[in-house]
PDB file of C-alpha atoms in Angstrom:
ATOM      1  CA  UNK H   1      47.407   3.546 -40.284  1.00 46.00           C
ATOM      2  CA  UNK H   2      44.785   3.920 -42.772  1.00 45.00           C
ATOM      3  CA  UNK H   3      41.241   5.369 -42.672  1.00 44.00           C
ATOM      4  CA  UNK H   4      40.061   1.380 -42.887  1.00 46.00           C
ATOM      5  CA  UNK H   5      42.451   0.319 -40.075  1.00 45.00           C
ATOM      6  CA  UNK H   6      40.979   2.670 -37.531  1.00 43.00           C
ATOM      7  CA  UNK H   7      37.187   2.050 -38.677  1.00 43.00           C
ATOM      8  CA  UNK H   8      38.137  -1.815 -37.945  1.00 43.00           C
ATOM      9  CA  UNK H   9      40.221  -1.648 -35.105  1.00 42.00           C
ATOM     10  CA  UNK H  10      38.443  -2.367 -31.579  1.00 40.00           C
ATOM     11  CA  UNK H  11      40.014   0.305 -30.040  1.00 38.00           C
ATOM     12  CA  UNK H  12      38.682   3.112 -32.317  1.00 38.00           C
ATOM     13  CA  UNK H  13      34.882   1.968 -32.469  1.00 36.00           C
ATOM     14  CA  UNK H  14      32.659   4.181 -30.971  1.00 35.00           C
ATOM     15  CA  UNK H  15      30.567   1.344 -29.504  1.00 30.00           C
ATOM     16  CA  UNK H  16      33.918  -0.240 -27.951  1.00 28.00           C
ATOM     17  CA  UNK H  17      35.075   3.493 -26.697  1.00 28.00           C
ATOM     18  CA  UNK H  18      32.173   3.553 -24.578  1.00 29.00           C
ATOM     19  CA  UNK H  19      32.189   0.587 -23.007  1.00 33.00           C
ATOM     20  CA  UNK H  20      35.586  -1.479 -23.103  1.00 35.00           C
ATOM     21  CA  UNK H  21      39.339  -1.245 -21.824  1.00 37.00           C
ATOM     22  CA  UNK H  22      40.366   1.772 -23.950  1.00 35.00           C
ATOM     23  CA  UNK H  23      37.994   3.618 -21.180  1.00 42.00           C
ATOM     24  CA  UNK H  24      37.768   1.035 -18.861  1.00 42.00           C
ATOM     25  CA  UNK H  25      40.188   3.730 -17.025  1.00 39.00           C
ATOM     26  CA  UNK H  26      37.761   6.630 -17.794  1.00 39.00           C
ATOM     27  CA  UNK H  27      34.493   4.111 -17.124  1.00 40.00           C
ATOM     28  CA  UNK H  28      35.710   4.487 -13.375  1.00 38.00           C
ATOM     29  CA  UNK H  29      33.754   7.820 -13.868  1.00 36.00           C
ATOM     30  CA  UNK H  30      31.754   7.075 -16.803  1.00 34.00           C
ATOM     31  CA  UNK H  31      33.452   9.414 -19.168  1.00 31.00           C
ATOM     32  CA  UNK H  32      33.402   8.882 -22.452  1.00 30.00           C
ATOM     33  CA  UNK H  33      37.401  10.699 -23.400  1.00 31.00           C
ATOM     34  CA  UNK H  34      36.694  10.642 -27.193  1.00 29.00           C
ATOM     35  CA  UNK H  35      33.336  12.439 -26.678  1.00 27.00           C
ATOM     36  CA  UNK H  36      34.039  14.778 -23.398  1.00 31.00           C
ATOM     37  CA  UNK H  37      36.968  15.838 -24.184  1.00 34.00           C
ATOM     38  CA  UNK H  38      36.198  17.383 -27.790  1.00 32.00           C
ATOM     39  CA  UNK H  39      32.921  18.957 -26.018  1.00 31.00           C
ATOM     40  CA  UNK H  40      35.175  20.506 -23.136  1.00 38.00           C
ATOM     41  CA  UNK H  41      37.941  21.926 -25.148  1.00 37.00           C
ATOM     42  CA  UNK H  42      35.348  23.148 -28.275  1.00 41.00           C
ATOM     43  CA  UNK H  43      32.773  24.631 -25.601  1.00 41.00           C
ATOM     44  CA  UNK H  44      32.993  27.240 -23.064  1.00 43.00           C
ATOM     45  CA  UNK H  45      33.396  25.542 -19.732  1.00 41.00           C
ATOM     46  CA  UNK H  46      29.613  25.123 -17.477  1.00 41.00           C
ATOM     47  CA  UNK H  47      29.203  26.512 -14.306  1.00 46.00           C
ATOM     48  CA  UNK H  48      29.752  24.057 -11.434  1.00 42.00           C
ATOM     49  CA  UNK H  49      26.482  22.641 -10.547  1.00 41.00           C
ATOM     50  CA  UNK H  50      25.418  23.265  -6.939  1.00 42.00           C
ATOM     51  CA  UNK H  51      26.832  20.453  -4.359  1.00 39.00           C
ATOM     52  CA  UNK H  52      24.789  18.241  -2.889  1.00 36.00           C
ATOM     53  CA  UNK H  53      25.224  15.644  -0.006  1.00 35.00           C
ATOM     54  CA  UNK H  54      27.383  12.354  -0.839  1.00 35.00           C
ATOM     55  CA  UNK H  55      25.393   9.221  -0.322  1.00 35.00           C
ATOM     56  CA  UNK H  56      27.918   6.273   0.265  1.00 38.00           C
ATOM     57  CA  UNK H  57      27.913   2.689   1.335  1.00 41.00           C
ATOM     58  CA  UNK H  58      30.258   2.596   3.698  1.00 48.00           C
ATOM     59  CA  UNK H  59      30.518   4.158   7.373  1.00 46.00           C
ATOM     60  CA  UNK H  60      32.287   7.575   7.494  1.00 40.00           C
ATOM     61  CA  UNK H  61      34.715   8.310  10.128  1.00 36.00           C
ATOM     62  CA  UNK H  62      34.376  10.793  13.229  1.00 39.00           C
ATOM     63  CA  UNK H  63      36.393  13.985  12.968  1.00 37.00           C
ATOM     64  CA  UNK H  64      40.194  14.268  14.182  1.00 43.00           C
ATOM     65  CA  UNK H  65      42.676  17.062  14.008  1.00 51.00           C
ATOM     66  CA  UNK H  66      43.334  15.320  10.511  1.00 58.00           C
ATOM     67  CA  UNK H  67      42.036  17.048   7.251  1.00 72.00           C
ATOM     68  CA  UNK H  68      39.418  14.659   5.827  1.00 84.00           C
ATOM     69  CA  UNK H  69      39.326  12.858   9.339  1.00 90.00           C
ATOM     70  CA  UNK H  70      40.917   9.879  10.834  1.00 94.00           C
ATOM     71  CA  UNK H  71      41.144   6.029   8.971  1.00 97.00           C
ATOM     72  CA  UNK H  72      37.650   5.314   8.417  1.00 96.00           C
ATOM     73  CA  UNK H  73      38.685   1.815   9.687  1.00 97.00           C
ATOM     74  CA  UNK H  74      41.439   2.759  11.741  1.00 96.00           C
ATOM     75  CA  UNK H  75      44.183   1.771   9.701  1.00 97.00           C
ATOM     76  CA  UNK H  76      47.778   3.265  10.854  1.00 97.00           C
ATOM     77  CA  UNK H  77      50.712   4.805   9.365  1.00 96.00           C
ATOM     78  CA  UNK H  78      49.458   8.220   8.477  1.00 97.00           C
ATOM     79  CA  UNK H  79      51.795  10.304   6.249  1.00 97.00           C
ATOM     80  CA  UNK H  80      51.299  13.626   5.469  1.00 96.00           C
ATOM     81  CA  UNK H  81      54.046  14.135   2.883  1.00 97.00           C
ATOM     82  CA  UNK H  82      56.318  11.799   0.713  1.00 97.00           C
ATOM     83  CA  UNK H  83      56.837   9.979  -2.746  1.00 97.00           C
ATOM     84  CA  UNK H  84      56.906   6.233  -3.859  1.00 98.00           C
ATOM     85  CA  UNK H  85      60.620   5.261  -5.560  1.00 96.00           C
ATOM     86  CA  UNK H  86      60.093   1.536  -5.166  1.00 97.00           C
ATOM     87  CA  UNK H  87      56.858  -0.937  -6.036  1.00 98.00           C
ATOM     88  CA  UNK H  88      55.504  -1.599  -2.455  1.00 98.00           C
ATOM     89  CA  UNK H  89      54.803  -5.414  -1.693  1.00 97.00           C
ATOM     90  CA  UNK H  90      51.536  -6.633  -2.286  1.00 98.00           C
ATOM     91  CA  UNK H  91      49.055  -9.679  -2.148  1.00 98.00           C
ATOM     92  CA  UNK H  92      47.101  -9.874  -5.845  1.00 97.00           C
ATOM     93  CA  UNK H  93      43.787 -11.143  -6.085  1.00 97.00           C
ATOM     94  CA  UNK H  94      41.317 -11.008  -8.700  1.00 95.00           C
ATOM     95  CA  UNK H  95      38.182  -9.433  -9.807  1.00 92.00           C
ATOM     96  CA  UNK H  96      37.388 -11.176 -13.014  1.00 88.00           C
ATOM     97  CA  UNK H  97      40.331 -11.549 -15.306  1.00 88.00           C
ATOM     98  CA  UNK H  98      42.034  -8.418 -13.462  1.00 90.00           C
ATOM     99  CA  UNK H  99      44.061  -8.587 -10.888  1.00 95.00           C
ATOM    100  CA  UNK H 100      44.253  -5.683  -7.975  1.00 96.00           C
ATOM    101  CA  UNK H 101      46.847  -5.135  -4.894  1.00 98.00           C
ATOM    102  CA  UNK H 102      45.388  -5.917  -1.433  1.00 98.00           C
ATOM    103  CA  UNK H 103      47.536  -5.488   1.761  1.00 98.00           C
ATOM    104  CA  UNK H 104      46.451  -5.415   5.732  1.00 97.00           C
ATOM    105  CA  UNK H 105      48.891  -2.194   6.244  1.00 98.00           C
ATOM    106  CA  UNK H 106      47.777  -0.209   3.002  1.00 98.00           C
ATOM    107  CA  UNK H 107      44.401  -1.283   2.414  1.00 98.00           C
ATOM    108  CA  UNK H 108      41.538  -2.150   1.440  1.00 98.00           C
ATOM    109  CA  UNK H 109      40.445  -2.389   4.960  1.00 97.00           C
ATOM    110  CA  UNK H 110      36.933  -3.190   4.493  1.00 97.00           C
ATOM    111  CA  UNK H 111      34.488  -4.779   1.715  1.00 96.00           C
ATOM    112  CA  UNK H 112      30.678  -3.614   1.754  1.00 94.00           C
ATOM    113  CA  UNK H 113      27.965  -5.873   1.057  1.00 92.00           C
ATOM    114  CA  UNK H 114      27.713  -4.774  -2.107  1.00 90.00           C
ATOM    115  CA  UNK H 115      31.379  -5.909  -2.885  1.00 93.00           C
ATOM    116  CA  UNK H 116      32.563  -2.269  -2.456  1.00 94.00           C
ATOM    117  CA  UNK H 117      36.391  -2.278  -1.143  1.00 96.00           C
ATOM    118  CA  UNK H 118      37.172   0.546   0.756  1.00 97.00           C
ATOM    119  CA  UNK H 119      39.789   2.378   3.633  1.00 98.00           C
ATOM    120  CA  UNK H 120      43.107   2.730   2.299  1.00 98.00           C
ATOM    121  CA  UNK H 121      45.841   3.805   4.313  1.00 98.00           C
ATOM    122  CA  UNK H 122      46.281   7.861   4.678  1.00 98.00           C
ATOM    123  CA  UNK H 123      49.989   7.347   3.042  1.00 98.00           C
ATOM    124  CA  UNK H 124      51.452   7.732  -0.619  1.00 98.00           C
ATOM    125  CA  UNK H 125      51.157   3.811  -0.747  1.00 98.00           C
ATOM    126  CA  UNK H 126      47.527   4.146   0.419  1.00 98.00           C
ATOM    127  CA  UNK H 127      46.642   6.423  -2.379  1.00 98.00           C
ATOM    128  CA  UNK H 128      48.390   4.040  -4.658  1.00 98.00           C
ATOM    129  CA  UNK H 129      46.699   1.211  -3.296  1.00 98.00           C
ATOM    130  CA  UNK H 130      43.174   3.089  -4.056  1.00 96.00           C
ATOM    131  CA  UNK H 131      43.813   4.414  -7.323  1.00 94.00           C
ATOM    132  CA  UNK H 132      44.708   0.837  -8.713  1.00 95.00           C
ATOM    133  CA  UNK H 133      41.435  -0.765  -6.862  1.00 94.00           C
ATOM    134  CA  UNK H 134      39.400   2.014  -8.356  1.00 91.00           C
ATOM    135  CA  UNK H 135      40.685   1.083 -11.581  1.00 87.00           C
ATOM    136  CA  UNK H 136      39.571  -2.573 -11.502  1.00 87.00           C
ATOM    137  CA  UNK H 137      36.464  -2.046  -9.335  1.00 86.00           C
ATOM    138  CA  UNK H 138      35.236   1.030 -11.613  1.00 81.00           C
ATOM    139  CA  UNK H 139      35.537  -1.491 -14.814  1.00 78.00           C
ATOM    140  CA  UNK H 140      33.487  -3.799 -13.410  1.00 81.00           C
ATOM    141  CA  UNK H 141      29.794  -3.545 -14.364  1.00 80.00           C
ATOM    142  CA  UNK H 142      28.634  -5.684 -11.075  1.00 83.00           C
ATOM    143  CA  UNK H 143      30.207  -3.342  -8.980  1.00 85.00           C
ATOM    144  CA  UNK H 144      30.510  -0.150 -10.565  1.00 82.00           C
ATOM    145  CA  UNK H 145      27.660   2.007  -9.702  1.00 84.00           C
ATOM    146  CA  UNK H 146      27.955   1.071  -5.944  1.00 89.00           C
ATOM    147  CA  UNK H 147      31.700   1.810  -6.040  1.00 88.00           C
ATOM    148  CA  UNK H 148      31.290   5.458  -7.466  1.00 87.00           C
ATOM    149  CA  UNK H 149      28.654   5.800  -4.898  1.00 90.00           C
ATOM    150  CA  UNK H 150      31.331   5.478  -2.357  1.00 93.00           C
ATOM    151  CA  UNK H 151      34.443   6.459  -3.848  1.00 93.00           C
ATOM    152  CA  UNK H 152      33.608   9.701  -5.698  1.00 92.00           C
ATOM    153  CA  UNK H 153      34.025  12.472  -3.013  1.00 95.00           C
ATOM    154  CA  UNK H 154      32.045  15.403  -2.571  1.00 95.00           C
ATOM    155  CA  UNK H 155      32.302  18.041  -4.785  1.00 95.00           C
ATOM    156  CA  UNK H 156      30.644  20.523  -7.388  1.00 96.00           C
ATOM    157  CA  UNK H 157      30.776  17.896 -10.014  1.00 91.00           C
ATOM    158  CA  UNK H 158      29.772  15.002  -7.921  1.00 92.00           C
ATOM    159  CA  UNK H 159      26.369  14.555  -9.339  1.00 90.00           C
ATOM    160  CA  UNK H 160      27.120  15.458 -12.836  1.00 87.00           C
ATOM    161  CA  UNK H 161      30.009  12.316 -12.856  1.00 84.00           C
ATOM    162  CA  UNK H 162      27.954  10.238 -11.619  1.00 84.00           C
ATOM    163  CA  UNK H 163      25.419  10.714 -14.031  1.00 79.00           C
ATOM    164  CA  UNK H 164      28.116   9.773 -16.788  1.00 72.00           C
ATOM    165  CA  UNK H 165      28.653   6.497 -15.658  1.00 67.00           C
ATOM    166  CA  UNK H 166      29.016   4.563 -18.612  1.00 56.00           C
ATOM    167  CA  UNK H 167      27.499   0.810 -19.658  1.00 53.00           C
ATOM    168  CA  UNK H 168      30.547  -1.422 -19.843  1.00 51.00           C
ATOM    169  CA  UNK H 169      28.363  -3.857 -21.779  1.00 51.00           C
ATOM    170  CA  UNK H 170      29.999  -5.555 -25.105  1.00 49.00           C
ATOM    171  CA  UNK H 171      33.593  -5.394 -23.606  1.00 52.00           C
ATOM    172  CA  UNK H 172      33.697  -8.807 -23.242  1.00 57.00           C
ATOM    173  CA  UNK H 173      36.857 -10.581 -24.721  1.00 64.00           C
ATOM    174  CA  UNK H 174      38.530  -7.509 -23.724  1.00 73.00           C
ATOM    175  CA  UNK H 175      41.377  -7.795 -20.872  1.00 82.00           C
ATOM    176  CA  UNK H 176      43.289  -5.051 -19.115  1.00 84.00           C
ATOM    177  CA  UNK H 177      46.338  -5.613 -16.471  1.00 92.00           C
ATOM    178  CA  UNK H 178      48.182  -3.048 -14.110  1.00 94.00           C
ATOM    179  CA  UNK H 179      51.918  -2.707 -15.600  1.00 96.00           C
ATOM    180  CA  UNK H 180      53.055   0.221 -13.538  1.00 97.00           C
ATOM    181  CA  UNK H 181      52.802   3.449 -11.813  1.00 98.00           C
ATOM    182  CA  UNK H 182      54.126   6.869 -10.922  1.00 98.00           C
ATOM    183  CA  UNK H 183      53.331   9.419  -7.963  1.00 98.00           C
ATOM    184  CA  UNK H 184      52.727  12.717  -9.461  1.00 98.00           C
ATOM    185  CA  UNK H 185      52.055  14.846  -6.535  1.00 98.00           C
ATOM    186  CA  UNK H 186      51.250  14.142  -2.704  1.00 98.00           C
ATOM    187  CA  UNK H 187      50.549  16.363   0.114  1.00 97.00           C
ATOM    188  CA  UNK H 188      48.529  14.507   2.511  1.00 97.00           C
ATOM    189  CA  UNK H 189      45.348  15.921   1.265  1.00 97.00           C
ATOM    190  CA  UNK H 190      45.364  15.429  -2.314  1.00 97.00           C
ATOM    191  CA  UNK H 191      47.461  12.560  -4.170  1.00 98.00           C
ATOM    192  CA  UNK H 192      48.029  12.484  -8.437  1.00 97.00           C
ATOM    193  CA  UNK H 193      48.857   8.910  -9.288  1.00 97.00           C
ATOM    194  CA  UNK H 194      49.547   7.881 -12.932  1.00 96.00           C
ATOM    195  CA  UNK H 195      48.541   4.157 -13.544  1.00 94.00           C
ATOM    196  CA  UNK H 196      50.080   2.541 -16.503  1.00 94.00           C
ATOM    197  CA  UNK H 197      47.972  -0.201 -17.939  1.00 90.00           C
ATOM    198  CA  UNK H 198      48.362  -2.234 -20.684  1.00 90.00           C
ATOM    199  CA  UNK H 199      44.973  -3.591 -22.743  1.00 84.00           C
ATOM    200  CA  UNK H 200      44.131  -5.915 -25.263  1.00 81.00           C
ATOM    201  CA  UNK H 201      40.814  -6.868 -27.561  1.00 70.00           C
ATOM    202  CA  UNK H 202      40.558  -8.888 -30.727  1.00 69.00           C
ATOM    203  CA  UNK H 203      44.103  -9.122 -31.481  1.00 75.00           C
ATOM    204  CA  UNK H 204      44.740  -5.209 -30.596  1.00 77.00           C
ATOM    205  CA  UNK H 205      47.126  -4.009 -28.052  1.00 82.00           C
ATOM    206  CA  UNK H 206      48.269  -0.721 -26.094  1.00 83.00           C
ATOM    207  CA  UNK H 207      49.620   0.905 -22.933  1.00 89.00           C
ATOM    208  CA  UNK H 208      47.240   3.343 -21.557  1.00 86.00           C
ATOM    209  CA  UNK H 209      48.378   6.228 -18.670  1.00 90.00           C
ATOM    210  CA  UNK H 210      45.255   6.812 -16.462  1.00 88.00           C
ATOM    211  CA  UNK H 211      46.274   9.747 -13.999  1.00 91.00           C
ATOM    212  CA  UNK H 212      43.833   9.567 -11.042  1.00 92.00           C
ATOM    213  CA  UNK H 213      43.157  13.015  -8.993  1.00 94.00           C
ATOM    214  CA  UNK H 214      42.340  11.655  -5.187  1.00 96.00           C
ATOM    215  CA  UNK H 215      41.514  13.680  -2.346  1.00 97.00           C
ATOM    216  CA  UNK H 216      41.427  12.414   1.523  1.00 98.00           C
ATOM    217  CA  UNK H 217      37.448  13.136   2.602  1.00 97.00           C
ATOM    218  CA  UNK H 218      35.848  11.277   5.414  1.00 96.00           C
ATOM    219  CA  UNK H 219      38.670   9.049   6.451  1.00 97.00           C
ATOM    220  CA  UNK H 220      39.469   7.761   3.115  1.00 98.00           C
ATOM    221  CA  UNK H 221      40.823   8.112  -0.379  1.00 98.00           C
ATOM    222  CA  UNK H 222      37.967   9.489  -2.823  1.00 96.00           C
ATOM    223  CA  UNK H 223      38.042  10.423  -6.274  1.00 93.00           C
ATOM    224  CA  UNK H 224      38.155  14.254  -6.802  1.00 94.00           C
ATOM    225  CA  UNK H 225      35.013  16.064  -7.634  1.00 92.00           C
ATOM    226  CA  UNK H 226      36.223  19.086  -7.835  1.00 93.00           C
ATOM    227  CA  UNK H 227      37.288  18.958 -11.051  1.00 88.00           C
ATOM    228  CA  UNK H 228      35.205  18.049 -14.276  1.00 86.00           C
ATOM    229  CA  UNK H 229      38.067  15.751 -15.217  1.00 84.00           C
ATOM    230  CA  UNK H 230      39.346  13.841 -12.300  1.00 87.00           C
ATOM    231  CA  UNK H 231      40.549  10.781 -14.622  1.00 82.00           C
ATOM    232  CA  UNK H 232      42.757  11.545 -17.432  1.00 83.00           C
ATOM    233  CA  UNK H 233      44.022   8.985 -19.770  1.00 82.00           C
ATOM    234  CA  UNK H 234      46.181   9.156 -22.891  1.00 84.00           C
ATOM    235  CA  UNK H 235      48.014   6.242 -24.689  1.00 85.00           C
ATOM    236  CA  UNK H 236      51.710   6.037 -24.098  1.00 90.00           C
ATOM    237  CA  UNK H 237      54.608   3.799 -26.401  1.00 92.00           C
ATOM    238  CA  UNK H 238      56.164   1.959 -23.302  1.00 94.00           C
ATOM    239  CA  UNK H 239      56.860   1.845 -19.413  1.00 96.00           C
ATOM    240  CA  UNK H 240      59.542   4.444 -19.462  1.00 96.00           C
ATOM    241  CA  UNK H 241      59.589   6.734 -16.785  1.00 96.00           C
ATOM    242  CA  UNK H 242      57.013   4.691 -14.509  1.00 98.00           C
ATOM    243  CA  UNK H 243      57.870   1.923 -11.838  1.00 98.00           C
ATOM    244  CA  UNK H 244      56.968  -1.792 -12.661  1.00 98.00           C
ATOM    245  CA  UNK H 245      54.277  -2.671 -10.725  1.00 97.00           C
ATOM    246  CA  UNK H 246      51.315  -5.615 -11.196  1.00 94.00           C
ATOM    247  CA  UNK H 247      50.732  -9.169 -10.756  1.00 87.00           C
TER     248      UNK H 247
END
């Protein structure tokens, strides 16, 4: 691809990258990949900021013998180990033009007055459903701020990440859809979920991988704030290695 082609591509324009589909995965946490990745690779890693109390739009669970607490809305079916080798059944709904999965078993179990869907089963499948819902909720400017206040866990990078929530204005005409997943790791306390997403805008198409770092905290799956980049994205050539899943 020539330099002119790169300049004309909606996926490589700085303004588009800051707001639209290529970082719709990253807008979930407000991180602009092209800028943040370069800064963190060239400069010494900053000292983590001091942790501060989280504020959320949803209730937290009572303490239990389970690390992170029992399910905030009483979802049963806890699994502290396991993996996923097949696509789970789901009912699909739409937020804007993007489909997200729902299930009475896996979640979301509740929705706040601000429209934030939360409470996912403490299981590998619950972690997957949380990541898929995070993708959609974090990309919707109508709910993204309220969602990140709830969906981002306590941790040394929480306030920094909240402060980086991006502006999604200018993303009209973009489309994305969940295409597949891989569960990379799961131990009951943490999960690493890789989502494959198809994105398009202005005639340009690509497939993206977004790897979510999740933690079980306050009775629900949350995006980890223990690391500076809890969501890592990259383009992928195809869905090889992914389990196909989507509306």
